[in-house]
Short mmCIF file of N, CA and C and ligand atoms in Angstrom, two decimals:
data_model
loop_
_atom_site.label_atom_id
_atom_site.label_comp_id
_atom_site.label_asym_id
_atom_site.label_seq_id
_atom_site.Cartn_x
_atom_site.Cartn_y
_atom_site.Cartn_z
N MET A 1 -23.10 61.08 20.45
CA MET A 1 -22.75 62.31 19.73
C MET A 1 -21.54 62.98 20.39
N ASN A 2 -20.64 63.49 19.56
CA ASN A 2 -19.44 64.16 20.10
C ASN A 2 -19.81 65.48 20.76
N LYS A 3 -18.98 65.86 21.71
CA LYS A 3 -19.19 67.15 22.36
C LYS A 3 -18.75 68.29 21.43
N PHE A 4 -19.26 69.47 21.74
CA PHE A 4 -18.84 70.67 21.02
C PHE A 4 -17.50 71.13 21.59
N GLU A 5 -16.69 71.69 20.72
CA GLU A 5 -15.43 72.26 21.19
C GLU A 5 -15.30 73.68 20.68
N LEU A 6 -14.78 74.52 21.55
CA LEU A 6 -14.55 75.90 21.13
C LEU A 6 -13.11 75.99 20.66
N SER A 7 -12.95 76.09 19.35
CA SER A 7 -11.61 76.15 18.79
C SER A 7 -10.92 77.46 19.20
N SER A 8 -9.62 77.38 19.43
CA SER A 8 -8.89 78.59 19.83
C SER A 8 -8.91 79.63 18.72
N ALA A 9 -9.24 79.21 17.50
CA ALA A 9 -9.36 80.16 16.39
C ALA A 9 -10.49 81.16 16.64
N PHE A 10 -11.40 80.80 17.55
CA PHE A 10 -12.53 81.68 17.83
C PHE A 10 -12.32 82.55 19.07
N LEU A 11 -11.13 82.51 19.64
CA LEU A 11 -10.89 83.37 20.81
C LEU A 11 -10.81 84.83 20.37
N ILE A 12 -11.50 85.67 21.12
CA ILE A 12 -11.63 87.07 20.73
C ILE A 12 -10.56 87.94 21.41
N GLY A 13 -10.14 87.52 22.59
CA GLY A 13 -9.16 88.33 23.32
C GLY A 13 -9.82 89.30 24.27
N HIS A 14 -11.12 89.11 24.51
CA HIS A 14 -11.81 89.89 25.53
C HIS A 14 -12.41 88.89 26.52
N GLU A 15 -12.05 89.07 27.81
CA GLU A 15 -12.36 88.04 28.80
C GLU A 15 -13.85 87.70 28.89
N LYS A 16 -14.68 88.74 28.97
CA LYS A 16 -16.13 88.49 29.15
C LYS A 16 -16.73 87.80 27.90
N ILE A 17 -16.35 88.29 26.74
CA ILE A 17 -16.90 87.69 25.51
C ILE A 17 -16.44 86.24 25.38
N ASP A 18 -15.15 86.01 25.63
CA ASP A 18 -14.64 84.64 25.51
C ASP A 18 -15.29 83.72 26.55
N SER A 19 -15.46 84.22 27.77
CA SER A 19 -16.05 83.33 28.79
C SER A 19 -17.52 83.08 28.49
N ASP A 20 -18.21 84.06 27.90
CA ASP A 20 -19.59 83.82 27.45
C ASP A 20 -19.64 82.72 26.39
N HIS A 21 -18.70 82.79 25.45
CA HIS A 21 -18.68 81.78 24.37
C HIS A 21 -18.42 80.38 24.96
N VAL A 22 -17.51 80.32 25.94
CA VAL A 22 -17.24 79.04 26.60
C VAL A 22 -18.52 78.53 27.27
N ALA A 23 -19.23 79.44 27.96
CA ALA A 23 -20.45 79.04 28.67
C ALA A 23 -21.52 78.56 27.68
N LEU A 24 -21.62 79.21 26.52
CA LEU A 24 -22.61 78.77 25.51
C LEU A 24 -22.28 77.36 25.02
N VAL A 25 -21.00 77.12 24.78
CA VAL A 25 -20.58 75.78 24.32
C VAL A 25 -20.84 74.74 25.43
N GLU A 26 -20.59 75.14 26.67
CA GLU A 26 -20.85 74.20 27.79
C GLU A 26 -22.33 73.84 27.85
N THR A 27 -23.19 74.82 27.62
CA THR A 27 -24.64 74.54 27.63
C THR A 27 -24.99 73.55 26.52
N LEU A 28 -24.41 73.76 25.34
CA LEU A 28 -24.67 72.81 24.24
C LEU A 28 -24.19 71.41 24.63
N ASN A 29 -23.10 71.34 25.39
CA ASN A 29 -22.61 70.02 25.80
C ASN A 29 -23.50 69.37 26.85
N VAL A 30 -24.18 70.18 27.65
CA VAL A 30 -25.19 69.62 28.56
C VAL A 30 -26.30 68.97 27.72
N MET A 31 -26.62 69.64 26.61
CA MET A 31 -27.63 69.07 25.69
C MET A 31 -27.15 67.77 25.06
N VAL A 32 -25.87 67.75 24.68
CA VAL A 32 -25.32 66.52 24.09
C VAL A 32 -25.44 65.37 25.11
N ASP A 33 -25.09 65.67 26.38
CA ASP A 33 -25.21 64.64 27.42
C ASP A 33 -26.66 64.18 27.56
N ALA A 34 -27.58 65.14 27.56
CA ALA A 34 -29.01 64.80 27.71
C ALA A 34 -29.46 63.97 26.51
N PHE A 35 -29.02 64.38 25.33
CA PHE A 35 -29.38 63.63 24.12
C PHE A 35 -28.85 62.19 24.22
N THR A 36 -27.60 62.06 24.64
CA THR A 36 -26.98 60.73 24.76
C THR A 36 -27.74 59.88 25.78
N ALA A 37 -28.22 60.54 26.84
CA ALA A 37 -28.98 59.81 27.88
C ALA A 37 -30.45 59.64 27.49
N LYS A 38 -30.81 60.08 26.26
CA LYS A 38 -32.19 60.03 25.75
C LYS A 38 -33.17 60.78 26.66
N ASP A 39 -32.68 61.85 27.25
CA ASP A 39 -33.47 62.64 28.19
C ASP A 39 -34.04 63.86 27.46
N ILE A 40 -35.22 63.68 26.88
CA ILE A 40 -35.82 64.72 26.04
C ILE A 40 -36.17 65.97 26.85
N GLU A 41 -36.62 65.74 28.08
CA GLU A 41 -37.03 66.88 28.91
C GLU A 41 -35.84 67.81 29.19
N THR A 42 -34.69 67.21 29.49
CA THR A 42 -33.50 68.04 29.74
C THR A 42 -33.02 68.72 28.46
N CYS A 43 -33.16 68.04 27.32
CA CYS A 43 -32.83 68.69 26.04
C CYS A 43 -33.65 69.97 25.89
N GLN A 44 -34.94 69.82 26.12
CA GLN A 44 -35.88 70.95 26.00
C GLN A 44 -35.50 72.10 26.93
N LYS A 45 -35.31 71.77 28.22
CA LYS A 45 -34.99 72.79 29.22
C LYS A 45 -33.67 73.46 28.89
N THR A 46 -32.69 72.65 28.50
CA THR A 46 -31.36 73.20 28.24
C THR A 46 -31.37 74.07 27.01
N TRP A 47 -32.17 73.71 26.03
CA TRP A 47 -32.28 74.51 24.81
C TRP A 47 -32.87 75.89 25.14
N LEU A 48 -33.91 75.90 25.98
CA LEU A 48 -34.52 77.18 26.37
C LEU A 48 -33.49 78.03 27.11
N HIS A 49 -32.71 77.37 27.96
CA HIS A 49 -31.66 78.07 28.68
C HIS A 49 -30.64 78.65 27.68
N PHE A 50 -30.28 77.85 26.70
CA PHE A 50 -29.32 78.30 25.68
C PHE A 50 -29.85 79.55 24.95
N CYS A 51 -31.12 79.52 24.58
CA CYS A 51 -31.71 80.66 23.85
C CYS A 51 -31.63 81.93 24.68
N GLY A 52 -31.97 81.82 25.97
CA GLY A 52 -31.91 82.99 26.86
C GLY A 52 -30.48 83.46 27.04
N GLN A 53 -29.61 82.51 27.18
CA GLN A 53 -28.18 82.81 27.39
C GLN A 53 -27.61 83.54 26.16
N LEU A 54 -28.00 83.08 24.99
CA LEU A 54 -27.49 83.69 23.75
C LEU A 54 -28.02 85.12 23.59
N LYS A 55 -29.30 85.28 23.91
CA LYS A 55 -29.91 86.61 23.80
C LYS A 55 -29.16 87.60 24.71
N GLN A 56 -28.92 87.18 25.95
CA GLN A 56 -28.20 88.03 26.90
C GLN A 56 -26.77 88.28 26.42
N HIS A 57 -26.15 87.26 25.86
CA HIS A 57 -24.79 87.41 25.35
C HIS A 57 -24.73 88.50 24.27
N PHE A 58 -25.69 88.48 23.37
CA PHE A 58 -25.70 89.48 22.29
C PHE A 58 -25.84 90.89 22.86
N ILE A 59 -26.69 91.03 23.89
CA ILE A 59 -26.88 92.35 24.51
C ILE A 59 -25.56 92.81 25.14
N ASP A 60 -24.94 91.92 25.92
CA ASP A 60 -23.71 92.28 26.62
C ASP A 60 -22.56 92.57 25.65
N GLU A 61 -22.48 91.74 24.63
CA GLU A 61 -21.37 91.87 23.68
C GLU A 61 -21.50 93.16 22.85
N THR A 62 -22.73 93.50 22.50
CA THR A 62 -22.94 94.74 21.75
C THR A 62 -22.50 95.93 22.59
N LYS A 63 -22.82 95.89 23.89
CA LYS A 63 -22.43 96.98 24.78
C LYS A 63 -20.90 97.06 24.89
N ILE A 64 -20.27 95.91 25.06
CA ILE A 64 -18.80 95.90 25.17
C ILE A 64 -18.18 96.48 23.89
N MET A 65 -18.68 96.03 22.74
CA MET A 65 -18.13 96.50 21.47
C MET A 65 -18.32 98.02 21.33
N ASN A 66 -19.50 98.49 21.70
CA ASN A 66 -19.76 99.93 21.63
C ASN A 66 -18.81 100.70 22.55
N ASP A 67 -18.58 100.13 23.75
CA ASP A 67 -17.67 100.78 24.70
C ASP A 67 -16.25 100.90 24.13
N PHE A 68 -15.92 100.00 23.22
CA PHE A 68 -14.59 100.05 22.58
C PHE A 68 -14.62 100.88 21.30
N GLY A 69 -15.73 101.54 21.08
CA GLY A 69 -15.85 102.38 19.88
C GLY A 69 -15.98 101.57 18.62
N TYR A 70 -16.40 100.33 18.79
CA TYR A 70 -16.52 99.45 17.62
C TYR A 70 -18.00 99.29 17.29
N ILE A 71 -18.37 99.80 16.15
CA ILE A 71 -19.77 99.68 15.74
C ILE A 71 -19.84 99.03 14.37
N GLU A 72 -20.50 97.91 14.38
CA GLU A 72 -20.63 97.19 13.12
C GLU A 72 -22.03 97.43 12.59
N LYS A 73 -22.08 97.85 11.34
CA LYS A 73 -23.37 98.27 10.78
C LYS A 73 -24.46 97.21 10.88
N ASP A 74 -24.13 96.01 10.50
CA ASP A 74 -25.18 94.99 10.39
C ASP A 74 -25.27 94.08 11.60
N GLN A 75 -24.52 94.41 12.65
CA GLN A 75 -24.46 93.46 13.75
C GLN A 75 -25.82 93.22 14.41
N GLY A 76 -26.56 94.31 14.63
CA GLY A 76 -27.89 94.17 15.25
C GLY A 76 -28.78 93.26 14.43
N ASN A 77 -28.75 93.46 13.11
CA ASN A 77 -29.55 92.62 12.21
C ASN A 77 -29.10 91.17 12.26
N ASP A 78 -27.79 90.97 12.27
CA ASP A 78 -27.24 89.62 12.34
C ASP A 78 -27.74 88.92 13.60
N HIS A 79 -27.64 89.64 14.72
CA HIS A 79 -28.08 89.06 15.99
C HIS A 79 -29.56 88.68 15.93
N GLN A 80 -30.37 89.58 15.36
CA GLN A 80 -31.81 89.30 15.26
C GLN A 80 -32.05 88.08 14.38
N GLU A 81 -31.32 88.03 13.26
CA GLU A 81 -31.44 86.88 12.33
C GLU A 81 -31.12 85.57 13.05
N ILE A 82 -30.02 85.60 13.78
CA ILE A 82 -29.59 84.38 14.49
C ILE A 82 -30.63 83.97 15.52
N LEU A 83 -31.10 84.96 16.30
CA LEU A 83 -32.08 84.63 17.35
C LEU A 83 -33.36 84.08 16.74
N LYS A 84 -33.77 84.66 15.60
CA LYS A 84 -34.98 84.19 14.92
C LYS A 84 -34.79 82.72 14.51
N HIS A 85 -33.63 82.47 13.95
CA HIS A 85 -33.31 81.13 13.48
C HIS A 85 -33.28 80.14 14.66
N ILE A 86 -32.64 80.57 15.74
CA ILE A 86 -32.51 79.73 16.94
C ILE A 86 -33.90 79.43 17.53
N ASN A 87 -34.73 80.46 17.59
CA ASN A 87 -36.06 80.27 18.18
C ASN A 87 -36.90 79.31 17.35
N THR A 88 -36.76 79.39 16.03
CA THR A 88 -37.50 78.48 15.15
C THR A 88 -36.96 77.06 15.28
N LEU A 89 -35.66 76.99 15.42
CA LEU A 89 -34.99 75.68 15.42
C LEU A 89 -35.50 74.74 16.51
N GLY A 90 -35.75 75.29 17.70
CA GLY A 90 -36.17 74.41 18.81
C GLY A 90 -37.67 74.19 18.91
N GLN A 91 -38.41 74.81 17.99
CA GLN A 91 -39.87 74.72 18.10
C GLN A 91 -40.41 73.33 17.78
N ASP A 92 -41.39 72.92 18.54
CA ASP A 92 -42.07 71.64 18.30
C ASP A 92 -41.11 70.46 18.25
N HIS A 93 -40.10 70.51 19.07
CA HIS A 93 -39.17 69.38 19.14
C HIS A 93 -39.65 68.41 20.22
N ASN A 94 -40.13 67.28 19.79
CA ASN A 94 -40.72 66.34 20.74
C ASN A 94 -39.97 65.02 20.81
N SER A 95 -39.19 64.74 19.79
CA SER A 95 -38.55 63.43 19.78
C SER A 95 -37.04 63.58 19.87
N LEU A 96 -36.40 62.48 20.16
CA LEU A 96 -34.95 62.48 20.24
C LEU A 96 -34.32 62.87 18.90
N SER A 97 -34.94 62.41 17.82
CA SER A 97 -34.34 62.72 16.52
C SER A 97 -34.51 64.20 16.18
N ASP A 98 -35.59 64.84 16.69
CA ASP A 98 -35.70 66.30 16.54
C ASP A 98 -34.53 67.00 17.20
N TRP A 99 -34.19 66.54 18.41
CA TRP A 99 -33.09 67.18 19.14
C TRP A 99 -31.74 66.87 18.50
N GLU A 100 -31.66 65.71 17.91
CA GLU A 100 -30.43 65.39 17.18
C GLU A 100 -30.27 66.37 16.01
N ASP A 101 -31.37 66.61 15.28
CA ASP A 101 -31.33 67.57 14.16
C ASP A 101 -30.90 68.95 14.66
N CYS A 102 -31.45 69.34 15.79
CA CYS A 102 -31.14 70.66 16.35
C CYS A 102 -29.64 70.75 16.68
N LEU A 103 -29.13 69.72 17.33
CA LEU A 103 -27.70 69.74 17.69
C LEU A 103 -26.81 69.71 16.44
N LEU A 104 -27.23 68.97 15.45
CA LEU A 104 -26.43 68.91 14.22
C LEU A 104 -26.43 70.24 13.48
N GLU A 105 -27.58 70.90 13.49
CA GLU A 105 -27.67 72.22 12.86
C GLU A 105 -26.76 73.22 13.61
N MET A 106 -26.74 73.11 14.93
CA MET A 106 -25.85 73.97 15.72
C MET A 106 -24.39 73.69 15.35
N ARG A 107 -24.08 72.42 15.25
CA ARG A 107 -22.70 72.04 14.96
C ARG A 107 -22.27 72.42 13.55
N ASN A 108 -23.16 72.19 12.59
CA ASN A 108 -22.77 72.38 11.19
C ASN A 108 -22.84 73.82 10.73
N ASN A 109 -23.76 74.58 11.29
CA ASN A 109 -23.96 75.94 10.78
C ASN A 109 -23.94 77.03 11.83
N LEU A 110 -24.80 76.87 12.82
CA LEU A 110 -25.11 78.04 13.64
C LEU A 110 -23.99 78.47 14.58
N LEU A 111 -23.31 77.51 15.20
CA LEU A 111 -22.30 77.92 16.18
C LEU A 111 -21.21 78.76 15.51
N SER A 112 -20.78 78.34 14.34
CA SER A 112 -19.73 79.13 13.69
C SER A 112 -20.28 80.48 13.21
N TRP A 113 -21.55 80.51 12.83
CA TRP A 113 -22.19 81.77 12.45
C TRP A 113 -22.18 82.73 13.65
N ILE A 114 -22.53 82.17 14.83
CA ILE A 114 -22.57 82.99 16.05
C ILE A 114 -21.18 83.53 16.39
N LEU A 115 -20.17 82.68 16.24
CA LEU A 115 -18.83 83.05 16.69
C LEU A 115 -18.05 83.86 15.66
N LYS A 116 -18.34 83.58 14.39
CA LYS A 116 -17.49 84.11 13.33
C LYS A 116 -17.47 85.63 13.24
N HIS A 117 -18.65 86.25 13.39
CA HIS A 117 -18.58 87.69 13.16
C HIS A 117 -17.98 88.46 14.33
N ASP A 118 -17.73 87.77 15.45
CA ASP A 118 -16.99 88.43 16.53
C ASP A 118 -15.50 88.55 16.19
N LEU A 119 -15.07 87.80 15.20
CA LEU A 119 -13.64 87.82 14.87
C LEU A 119 -13.20 89.19 14.34
N ARG A 120 -14.16 89.90 13.74
CA ARG A 120 -13.81 91.25 13.27
C ARG A 120 -13.53 92.17 14.45
N PHE A 121 -14.27 91.91 15.54
CA PHE A 121 -14.01 92.69 16.77
C PHE A 121 -12.64 92.30 17.35
N ALA A 122 -12.30 91.02 17.27
CA ALA A 122 -10.99 90.56 17.74
C ALA A 122 -9.89 91.33 17.00
N GLN A 123 -10.11 91.50 15.69
CA GLN A 123 -9.15 92.24 14.87
C GLN A 123 -9.07 93.70 15.32
N HIS A 124 -10.23 94.26 15.66
CA HIS A 124 -10.29 95.64 16.14
C HIS A 124 -9.48 95.78 17.43
N LEU A 125 -9.61 94.80 18.34
CA LEU A 125 -8.87 94.86 19.61
C LEU A 125 -7.36 94.85 19.35
N ILE A 126 -6.95 94.07 18.37
CA ILE A 126 -5.52 94.03 18.02
C ILE A 126 -5.09 95.39 17.46
N THR A 127 -5.94 95.91 16.56
CA THR A 127 -5.63 97.19 15.91
C THR A 127 -5.45 98.32 16.93
N ILE A 128 -6.30 98.34 17.96
CA ILE A 128 -6.19 99.43 18.93
C ILE A 128 -5.16 99.11 20.03
N GLY A 129 -4.54 97.93 19.93
CA GLY A 129 -3.49 97.57 20.89
C GLY A 129 -4.03 97.19 22.26
N TYR A 130 -5.29 96.68 22.28
CA TYR A 130 -5.88 96.28 23.56
C TYR A 130 -5.13 95.11 24.15
N ASN A 131 -4.72 95.27 25.40
CA ASN A 131 -4.02 94.19 26.09
C ASN A 131 -4.46 94.20 27.56
N PRO A 132 -5.36 93.27 27.91
CA PRO A 132 -5.93 93.30 29.25
C PRO A 132 -4.97 92.90 30.35
N LEU A 133 -3.80 92.36 29.99
CA LEU A 133 -2.91 91.85 31.06
C LEU A 133 -2.04 92.93 31.69
FE1 FE2 B 1 -20.32 86.49 20.67
#
């Protein structure tokens, strides 16, 4: 299975948010390696790590956005929806093909869902002239 890549189209322009996104993609790639090595136990462990990492990311990112005066009405709901979906996705995964399904779902739908709505915040940073350098 191919590794996940974080397209530069998803760069937000905020160091912490971008580095979190890189770390999330790296975790998914640890899963790809485990899947390729047919290591179900590591798939399981890494997935749990990913879920925790994503939950923390949403908390941190919401705080950062609020600090920038950016409040998105449905963001909290979106985050809850995604976490609910993610938690269901890894449930009762016992076989290699279950983990393959999970990785494919991440690749085809969820990762872009997770990253896409941050792009509005990226636009906000441009609008307010944020330049960290
Ligand atoms: Fe994010």
